[in-house]
CSV table of C-alpha atoms (C1' of nucleotides) in Angstrom, one decimal:
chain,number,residue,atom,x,y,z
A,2,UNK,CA,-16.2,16.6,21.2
A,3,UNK,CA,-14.6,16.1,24.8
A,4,UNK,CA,-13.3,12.6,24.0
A,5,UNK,CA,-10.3,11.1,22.2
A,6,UNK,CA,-9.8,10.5,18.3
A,7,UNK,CA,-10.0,7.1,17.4
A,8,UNK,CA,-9.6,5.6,14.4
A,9,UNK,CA,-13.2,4.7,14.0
A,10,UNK,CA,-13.7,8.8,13.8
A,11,UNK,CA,-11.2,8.9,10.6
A,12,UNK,CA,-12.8,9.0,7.4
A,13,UNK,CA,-9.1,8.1,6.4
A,14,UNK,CA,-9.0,5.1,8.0
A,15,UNK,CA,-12.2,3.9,6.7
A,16,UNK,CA,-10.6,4.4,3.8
A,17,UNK,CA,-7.7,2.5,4.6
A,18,UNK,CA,-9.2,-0.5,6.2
A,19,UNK,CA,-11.6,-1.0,3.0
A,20,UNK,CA,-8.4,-0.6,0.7
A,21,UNK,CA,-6.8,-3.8,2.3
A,22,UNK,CA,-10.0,-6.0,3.1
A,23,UNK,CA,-10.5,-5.1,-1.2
A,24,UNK,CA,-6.8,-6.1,-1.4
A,25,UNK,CA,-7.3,-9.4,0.6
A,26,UNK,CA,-10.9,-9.9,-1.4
A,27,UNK,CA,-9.1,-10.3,-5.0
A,28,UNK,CA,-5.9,-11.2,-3.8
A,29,UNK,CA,-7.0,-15.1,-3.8
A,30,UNK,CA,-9.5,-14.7,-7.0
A,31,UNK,CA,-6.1,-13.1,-8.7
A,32,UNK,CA,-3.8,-15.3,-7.4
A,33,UNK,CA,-4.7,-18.0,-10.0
A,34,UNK,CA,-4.5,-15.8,-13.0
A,35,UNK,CA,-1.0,-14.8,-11.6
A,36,UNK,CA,-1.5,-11.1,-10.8
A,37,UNK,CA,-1.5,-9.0,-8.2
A,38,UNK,CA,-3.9,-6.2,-7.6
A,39,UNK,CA,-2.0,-3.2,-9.1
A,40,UNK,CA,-1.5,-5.6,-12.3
A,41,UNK,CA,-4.9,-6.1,-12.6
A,42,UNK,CA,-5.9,-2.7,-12.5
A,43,UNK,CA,-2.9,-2.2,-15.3
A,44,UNK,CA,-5.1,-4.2,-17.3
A,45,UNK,CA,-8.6,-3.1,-16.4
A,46,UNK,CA,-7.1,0.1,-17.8
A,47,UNK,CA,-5.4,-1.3,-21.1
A,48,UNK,CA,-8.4,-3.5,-21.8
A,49,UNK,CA,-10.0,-0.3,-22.1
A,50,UNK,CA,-7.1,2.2,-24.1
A,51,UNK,CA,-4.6,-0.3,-25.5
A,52,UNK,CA,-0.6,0.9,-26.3
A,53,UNK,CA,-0.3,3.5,-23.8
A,54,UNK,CA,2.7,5.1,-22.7
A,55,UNK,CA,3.9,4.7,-19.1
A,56,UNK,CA,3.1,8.2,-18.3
A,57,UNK,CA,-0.5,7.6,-19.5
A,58,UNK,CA,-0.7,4.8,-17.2
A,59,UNK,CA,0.5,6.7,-14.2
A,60,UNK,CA,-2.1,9.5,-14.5
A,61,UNK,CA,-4.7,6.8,-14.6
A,62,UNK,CA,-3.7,5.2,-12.1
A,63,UNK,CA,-1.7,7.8,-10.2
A,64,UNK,CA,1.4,6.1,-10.1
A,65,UNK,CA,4.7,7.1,-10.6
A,66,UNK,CA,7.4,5.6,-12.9
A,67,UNK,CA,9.8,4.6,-9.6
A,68,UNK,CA,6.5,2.0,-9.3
A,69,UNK,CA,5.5,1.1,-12.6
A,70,UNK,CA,8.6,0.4,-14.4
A,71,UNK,CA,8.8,-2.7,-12.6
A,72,UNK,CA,5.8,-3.4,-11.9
A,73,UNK,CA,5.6,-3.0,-16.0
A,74,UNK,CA,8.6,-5.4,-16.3
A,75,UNK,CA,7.3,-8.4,-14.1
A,76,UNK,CA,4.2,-8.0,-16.6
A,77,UNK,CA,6.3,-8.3,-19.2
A,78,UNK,CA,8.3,-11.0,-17.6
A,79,UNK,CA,4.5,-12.7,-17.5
A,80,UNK,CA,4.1,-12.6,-21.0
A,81,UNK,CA,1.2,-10.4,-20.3
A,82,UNK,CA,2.3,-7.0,-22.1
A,83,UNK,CA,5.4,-5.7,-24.3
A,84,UNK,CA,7.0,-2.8,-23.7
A,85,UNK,CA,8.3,-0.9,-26.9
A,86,UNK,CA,10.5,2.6,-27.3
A,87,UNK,CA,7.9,5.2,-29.2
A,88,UNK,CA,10.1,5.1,-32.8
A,89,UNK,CA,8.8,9.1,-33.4
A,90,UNK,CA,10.1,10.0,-29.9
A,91,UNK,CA,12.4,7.6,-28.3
A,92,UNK,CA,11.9,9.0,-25.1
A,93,UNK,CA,8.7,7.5,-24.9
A,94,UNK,CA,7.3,3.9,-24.2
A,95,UNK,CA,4.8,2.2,-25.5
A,96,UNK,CA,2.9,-0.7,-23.2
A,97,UNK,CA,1.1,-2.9,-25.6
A,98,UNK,CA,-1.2,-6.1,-24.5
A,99,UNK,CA,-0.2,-9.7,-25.8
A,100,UNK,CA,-2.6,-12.0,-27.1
A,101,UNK,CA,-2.4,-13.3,-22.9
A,102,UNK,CA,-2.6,-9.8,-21.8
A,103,UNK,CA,-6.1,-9.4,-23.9
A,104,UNK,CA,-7.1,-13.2,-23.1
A,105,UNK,CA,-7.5,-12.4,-19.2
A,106,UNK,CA,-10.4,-9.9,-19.9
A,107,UNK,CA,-13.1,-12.9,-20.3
A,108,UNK,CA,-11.9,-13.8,-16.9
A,109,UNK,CA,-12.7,-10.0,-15.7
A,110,UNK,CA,-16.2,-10.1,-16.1
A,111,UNK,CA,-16.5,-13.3,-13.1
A,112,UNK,CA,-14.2,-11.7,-11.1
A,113,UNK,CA,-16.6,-8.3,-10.8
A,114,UNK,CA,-19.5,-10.1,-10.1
A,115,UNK,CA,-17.7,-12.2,-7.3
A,116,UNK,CA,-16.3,-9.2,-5.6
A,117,UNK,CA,-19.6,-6.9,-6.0
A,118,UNK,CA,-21.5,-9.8,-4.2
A,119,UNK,CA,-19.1,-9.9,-1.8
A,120,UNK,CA,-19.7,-6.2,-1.4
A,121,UNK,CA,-23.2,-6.6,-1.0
A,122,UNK,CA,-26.3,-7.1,-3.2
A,123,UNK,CA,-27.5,-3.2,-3.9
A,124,UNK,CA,-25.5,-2.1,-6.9
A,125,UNK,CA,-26.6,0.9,-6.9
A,126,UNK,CA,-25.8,1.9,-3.6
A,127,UNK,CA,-22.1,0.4,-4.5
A,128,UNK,CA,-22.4,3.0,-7.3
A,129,UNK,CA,-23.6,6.1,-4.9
A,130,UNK,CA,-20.3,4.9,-2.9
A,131,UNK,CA,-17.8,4.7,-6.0
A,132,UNK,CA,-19.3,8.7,-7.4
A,133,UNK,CA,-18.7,9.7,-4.0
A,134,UNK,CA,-15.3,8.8,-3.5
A,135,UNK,CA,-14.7,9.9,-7.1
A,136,UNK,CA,-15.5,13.2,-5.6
A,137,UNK,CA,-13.5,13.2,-3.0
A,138,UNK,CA,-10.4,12.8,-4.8
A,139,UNK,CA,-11.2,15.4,-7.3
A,140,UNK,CA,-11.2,17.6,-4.2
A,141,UNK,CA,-7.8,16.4,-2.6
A,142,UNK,CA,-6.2,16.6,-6.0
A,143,UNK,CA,-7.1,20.2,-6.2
A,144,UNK,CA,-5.1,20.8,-3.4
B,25,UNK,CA,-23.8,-3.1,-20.5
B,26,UNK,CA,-21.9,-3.8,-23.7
B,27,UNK,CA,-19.0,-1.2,-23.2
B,28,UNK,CA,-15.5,-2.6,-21.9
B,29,UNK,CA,-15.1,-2.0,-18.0
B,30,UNK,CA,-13.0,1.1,-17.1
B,31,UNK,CA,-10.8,1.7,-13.6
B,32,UNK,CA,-13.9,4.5,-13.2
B,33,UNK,CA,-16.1,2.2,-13.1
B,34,UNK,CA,-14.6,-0.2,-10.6
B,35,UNK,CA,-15.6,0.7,-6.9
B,36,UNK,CA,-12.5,-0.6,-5.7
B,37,UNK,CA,-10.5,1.4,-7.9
B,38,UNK,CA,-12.0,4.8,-6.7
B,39,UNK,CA,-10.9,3.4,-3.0
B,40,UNK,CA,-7.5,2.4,-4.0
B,41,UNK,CA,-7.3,6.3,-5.4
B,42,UNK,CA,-8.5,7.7,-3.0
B,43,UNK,CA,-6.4,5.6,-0.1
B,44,UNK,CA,-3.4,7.0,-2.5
B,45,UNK,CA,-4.5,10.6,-2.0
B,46,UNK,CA,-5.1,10.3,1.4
B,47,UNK,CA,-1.2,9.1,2.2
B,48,UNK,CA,-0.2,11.9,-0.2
B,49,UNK,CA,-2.2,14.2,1.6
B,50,UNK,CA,-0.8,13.0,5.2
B,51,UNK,CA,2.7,12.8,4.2
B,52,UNK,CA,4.1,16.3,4.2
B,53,UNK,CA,2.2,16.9,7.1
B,54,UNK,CA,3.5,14.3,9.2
B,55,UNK,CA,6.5,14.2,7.9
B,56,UNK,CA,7.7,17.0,9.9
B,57,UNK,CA,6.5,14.8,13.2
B,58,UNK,CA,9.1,12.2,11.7
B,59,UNK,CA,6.4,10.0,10.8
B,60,UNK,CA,4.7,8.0,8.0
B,61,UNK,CA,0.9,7.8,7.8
B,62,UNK,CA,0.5,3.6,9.1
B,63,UNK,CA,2.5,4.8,11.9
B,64,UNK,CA,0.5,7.5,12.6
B,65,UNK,CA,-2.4,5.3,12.9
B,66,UNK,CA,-0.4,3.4,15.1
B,67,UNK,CA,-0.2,6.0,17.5
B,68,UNK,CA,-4.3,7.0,17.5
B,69,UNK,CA,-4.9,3.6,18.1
B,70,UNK,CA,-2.6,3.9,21.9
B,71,UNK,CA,-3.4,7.6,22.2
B,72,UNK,CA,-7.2,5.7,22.4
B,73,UNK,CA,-6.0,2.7,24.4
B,74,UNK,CA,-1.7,2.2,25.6
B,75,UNK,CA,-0.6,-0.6,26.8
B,76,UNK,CA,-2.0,-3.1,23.8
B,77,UNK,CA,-0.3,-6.2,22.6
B,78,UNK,CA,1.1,-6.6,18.9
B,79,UNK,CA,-2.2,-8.6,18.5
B,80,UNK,CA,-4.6,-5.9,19.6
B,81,UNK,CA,-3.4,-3.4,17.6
B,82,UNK,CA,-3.2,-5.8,14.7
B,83,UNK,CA,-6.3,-6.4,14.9
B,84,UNK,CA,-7.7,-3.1,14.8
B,85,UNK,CA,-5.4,-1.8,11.8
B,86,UNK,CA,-6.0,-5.0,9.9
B,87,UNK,CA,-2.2,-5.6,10.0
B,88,UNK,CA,-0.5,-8.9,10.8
B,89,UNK,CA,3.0,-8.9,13.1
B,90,UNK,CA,4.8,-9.6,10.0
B,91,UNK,CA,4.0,-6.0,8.8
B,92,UNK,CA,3.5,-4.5,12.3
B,93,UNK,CA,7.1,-6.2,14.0
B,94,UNK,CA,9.7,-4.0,11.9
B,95,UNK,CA,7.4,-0.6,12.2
B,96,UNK,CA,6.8,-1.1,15.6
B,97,UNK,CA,10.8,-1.3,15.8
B,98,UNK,CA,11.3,1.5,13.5
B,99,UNK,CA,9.1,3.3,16.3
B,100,UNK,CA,11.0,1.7,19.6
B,101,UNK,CA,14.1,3.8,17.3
B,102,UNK,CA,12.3,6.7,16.9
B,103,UNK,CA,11.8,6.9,21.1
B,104,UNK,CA,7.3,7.0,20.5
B,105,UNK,CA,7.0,3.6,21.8
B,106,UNK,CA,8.4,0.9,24.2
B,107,UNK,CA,8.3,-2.8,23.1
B,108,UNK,CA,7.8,-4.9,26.5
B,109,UNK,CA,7.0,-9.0,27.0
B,110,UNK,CA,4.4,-9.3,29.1
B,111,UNK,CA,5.7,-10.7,32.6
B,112,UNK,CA,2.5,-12.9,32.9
B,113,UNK,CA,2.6,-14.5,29.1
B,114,UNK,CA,6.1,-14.4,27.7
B,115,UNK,CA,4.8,-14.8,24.5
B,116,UNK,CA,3.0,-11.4,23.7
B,117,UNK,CA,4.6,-8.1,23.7
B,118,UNK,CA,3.0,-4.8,25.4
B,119,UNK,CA,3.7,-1.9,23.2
B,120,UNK,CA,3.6,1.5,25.6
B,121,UNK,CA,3.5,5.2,24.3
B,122,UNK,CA,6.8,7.3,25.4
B,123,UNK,CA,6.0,10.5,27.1
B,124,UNK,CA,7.4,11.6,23.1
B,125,UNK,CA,5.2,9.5,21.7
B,126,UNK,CA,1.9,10.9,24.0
B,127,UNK,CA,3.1,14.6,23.5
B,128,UNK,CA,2.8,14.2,19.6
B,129,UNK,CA,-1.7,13.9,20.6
B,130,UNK,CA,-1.3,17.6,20.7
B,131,UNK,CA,-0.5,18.0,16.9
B,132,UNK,CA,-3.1,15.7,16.4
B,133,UNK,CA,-6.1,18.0,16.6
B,134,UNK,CA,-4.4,20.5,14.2
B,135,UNK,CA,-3.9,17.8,11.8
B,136,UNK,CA,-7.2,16.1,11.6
B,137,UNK,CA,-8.6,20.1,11.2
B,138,UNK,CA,-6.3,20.5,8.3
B,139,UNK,CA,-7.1,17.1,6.4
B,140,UNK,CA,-10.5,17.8,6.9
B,141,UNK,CA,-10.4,21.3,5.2
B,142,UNK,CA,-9.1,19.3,2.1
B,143,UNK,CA,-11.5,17.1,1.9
B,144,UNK,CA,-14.4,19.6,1.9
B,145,UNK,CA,-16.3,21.6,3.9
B,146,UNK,CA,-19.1,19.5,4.6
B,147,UNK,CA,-18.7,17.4,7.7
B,148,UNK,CA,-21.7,15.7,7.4
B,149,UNK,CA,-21.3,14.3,4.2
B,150,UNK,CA,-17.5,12.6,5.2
B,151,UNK,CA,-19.0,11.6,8.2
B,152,UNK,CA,-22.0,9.4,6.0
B,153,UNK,CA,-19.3,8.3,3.7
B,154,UNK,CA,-16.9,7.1,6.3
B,155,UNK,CA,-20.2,5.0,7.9
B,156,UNK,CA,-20.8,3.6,4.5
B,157,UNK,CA,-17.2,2.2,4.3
B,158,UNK,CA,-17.2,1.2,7.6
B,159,UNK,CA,-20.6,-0.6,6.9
B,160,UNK,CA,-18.6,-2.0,3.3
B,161,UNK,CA,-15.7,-3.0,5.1
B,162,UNK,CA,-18.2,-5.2,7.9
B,163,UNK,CA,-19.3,-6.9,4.5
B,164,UNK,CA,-16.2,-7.6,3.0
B,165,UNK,CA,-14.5,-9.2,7.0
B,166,UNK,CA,-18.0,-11.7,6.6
B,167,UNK,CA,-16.5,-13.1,3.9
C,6,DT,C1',3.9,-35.0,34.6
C,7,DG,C1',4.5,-34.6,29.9
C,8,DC,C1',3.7,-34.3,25.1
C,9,DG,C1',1.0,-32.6,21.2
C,10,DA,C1',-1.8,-28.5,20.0
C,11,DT,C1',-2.2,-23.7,20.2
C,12,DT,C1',-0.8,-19.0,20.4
C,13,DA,C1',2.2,-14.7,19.9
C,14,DA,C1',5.9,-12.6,17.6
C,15,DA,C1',9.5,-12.6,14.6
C,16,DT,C1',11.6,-13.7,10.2
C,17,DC,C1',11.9,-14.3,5.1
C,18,DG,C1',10.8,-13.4,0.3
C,19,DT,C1',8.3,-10.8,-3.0
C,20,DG,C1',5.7,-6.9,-4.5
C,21,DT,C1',4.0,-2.4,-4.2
C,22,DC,C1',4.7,2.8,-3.1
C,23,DA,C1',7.1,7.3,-2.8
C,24,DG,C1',10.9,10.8,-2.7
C,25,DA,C1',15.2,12.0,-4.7
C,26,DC,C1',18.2,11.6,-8.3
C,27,DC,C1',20.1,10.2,-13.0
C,28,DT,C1',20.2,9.6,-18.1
C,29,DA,C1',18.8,10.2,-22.6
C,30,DA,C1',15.9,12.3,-26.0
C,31,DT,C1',13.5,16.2,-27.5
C,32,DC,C1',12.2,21.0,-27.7
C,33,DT,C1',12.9,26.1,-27.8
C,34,DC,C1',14.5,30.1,-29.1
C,35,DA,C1',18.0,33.4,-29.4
D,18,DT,C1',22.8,25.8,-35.0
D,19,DG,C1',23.4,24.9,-30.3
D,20,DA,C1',23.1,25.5,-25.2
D,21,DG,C1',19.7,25.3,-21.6
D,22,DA,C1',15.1,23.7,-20.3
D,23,DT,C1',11.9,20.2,-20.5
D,24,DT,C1',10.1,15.6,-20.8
D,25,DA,C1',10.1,10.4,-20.3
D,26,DG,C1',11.7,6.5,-18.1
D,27,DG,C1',14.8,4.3,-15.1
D,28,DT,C1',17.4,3.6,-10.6
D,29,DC,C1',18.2,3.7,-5.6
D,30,DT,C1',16.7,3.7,-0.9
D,31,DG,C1',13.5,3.2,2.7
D,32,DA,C1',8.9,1.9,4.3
D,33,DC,C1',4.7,-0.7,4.1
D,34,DA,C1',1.9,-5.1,3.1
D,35,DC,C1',1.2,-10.0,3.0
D,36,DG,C1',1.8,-15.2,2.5
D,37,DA,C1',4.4,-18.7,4.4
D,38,DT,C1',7.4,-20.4,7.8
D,39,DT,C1',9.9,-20.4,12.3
D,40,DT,C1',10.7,-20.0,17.3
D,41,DA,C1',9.4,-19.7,21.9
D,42,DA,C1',5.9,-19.8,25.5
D,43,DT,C1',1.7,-21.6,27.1
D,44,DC,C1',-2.3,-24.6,27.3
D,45,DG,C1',-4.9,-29.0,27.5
D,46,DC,C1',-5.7,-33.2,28.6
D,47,DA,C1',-4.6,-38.1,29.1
DNA sequence: TGCGATTAAATCGTGTCAGACCTAATCTCA
DNA sequence: TGAGATTAGGTCTGACACGATTTAATCGCA
C-alpha cells in the first residue's frame, strides 16, 4: 500500500457516487408525480405505518426535524399529507396521508420495477447488496 | 409479494442511509481540518491528480460546476486550493492544491484508519461491497 | 475571415441536510 | 402544587445538489 488514496479505494465514495446516480435514476420517473426523492421515501414509509408523528418519521428515515418540517410542509402544500397537533399531547404531530398521498402508491409498484431493471436483472444479488449495507449501518450507528 | 413495500426493503433506501451515516461519521472528524465531507473528496481527488480542470474533477465526483463553482470558492477562501484560467483555453479553470491544502494528505491516513474501524473489522468484506457498488453504479451511468 | 455551434464555468432558484438554538407542552418528584 | 428537566417541533444559518439558463472563449467550416 505504497501508493496514493483515491477515491476509487473508498468504500465511502462508492457509497456516495451510487447515492446520486439513484438520485438522478428517479429524479425524472418522480418528477411527473411531483416529488422529490426524500418525498417519496416519506411516503414509501407512510404507505406502510400511516399517522405517524414527525419524530417517527425521522428515526425511519434518519432525519431530523430542521429537515423534515419543511420538507413535511411542501407535502402538505402538495396536497399529499395533513399535518395535525396530537389532541392527547399537543406537543406532538400527527402526519396523516390524503386520499392523493395514498393514490400515488399504485404508481410505486412501476416505479420499483423501472429502477430495479435499471439496476440490473439479478434480484437477488440486488438483495445480498441492500442486507449488506443494512449491516453496515447497524454498525456505524453503534458508534 | 402481497405485503405493502417498506423503506427496508428498498435497495436504494439502505444506500441513501448509509450515505447519511457515512457524512455523520466524517463530520466531526473533519471538521477539526475545517472541512466538510464533498470537500474532502475534493481534495483526494488532487492529492491523486493536481492541476485538473472544474470538468475533470466533476467528472469524477459526479458533480456539475453549478455545485462544484461556490465549493471550490469556499476552498480558494479556505487557502487549500488556487482557482487559475488556463492560459492556453480561457475558458476552463485549473484548480491547484496549496502547499495547506497538500499538507492536510498527512491526516488523511489517520482518518481513512479511523472510518474503517467503524465500519468493521473485516477489510475484505468492505472491499467486495465497495466493488459491488462500484459495479451498481457502472449499471446505473449506462442508463 | 467570420458566423453559427460547441464548450467551460458561472449564476439562479429550489430543495434537501445538519448544527445550534428557541418555544411550547408535558412530565417528575420533592 | 410548582419549578426544573425533558420532549416535540420549529427556526436560522451555512453548505451541498441539481435543473435551467447565461456568459465568455474557442472551434469548425463555408
Amino acid at each position: 500500500m505504497d501508493r496514493s488514496l483515491t477515491t476509487d479505494d473508498l468504500l465511502c465514495f462508492s457509497v456516495y457516487a451510487v447515492n446520486h446516480a439513484i438520485s438522478r435514476l428517479y429524479r425524472p420517473l418522480l418528477a411527473p408525480l411531483g416529488l422529490t426523492y426524500p418525498q417519496y421515501l416519506v411516503l414509501v414509509a407512510l404507505w406502510d405505518r400511516d399517522q405517524r408523528r414527525v419524530n417517527d418519521l425521522g428515526a425511519e428515515l434518519q432525519l431530523d426535524s430542521n429537515t423534515l418540517t419543511p420538507l413535511l410542509k411542501r407535502m402538505e402544500a402538495a396536497g399529499l399529507v395533513t399535518r395535525q397537533r396530537n389532541p392527547e399531547d399537543e406537543r406532538s404531530l400527527i402526519v396523516t396521508l390524503t386520499a392523493k398521498g395514498r393514490d400515488l402508491q399504485s404508481h410505486a409498484g412501476a416505479l420499483t420495477t423501472c429502477v430495479q431493471d435499471a439496476m440490473g436483472e439479478d434480484l437477488d444479488e440486488l438483495a445480498a447488496l441492500r442486507d449488506r449495507l443494512h449491516a453496515l449501518r447497524d454498525r456505524l450507528e453503534q458508534q
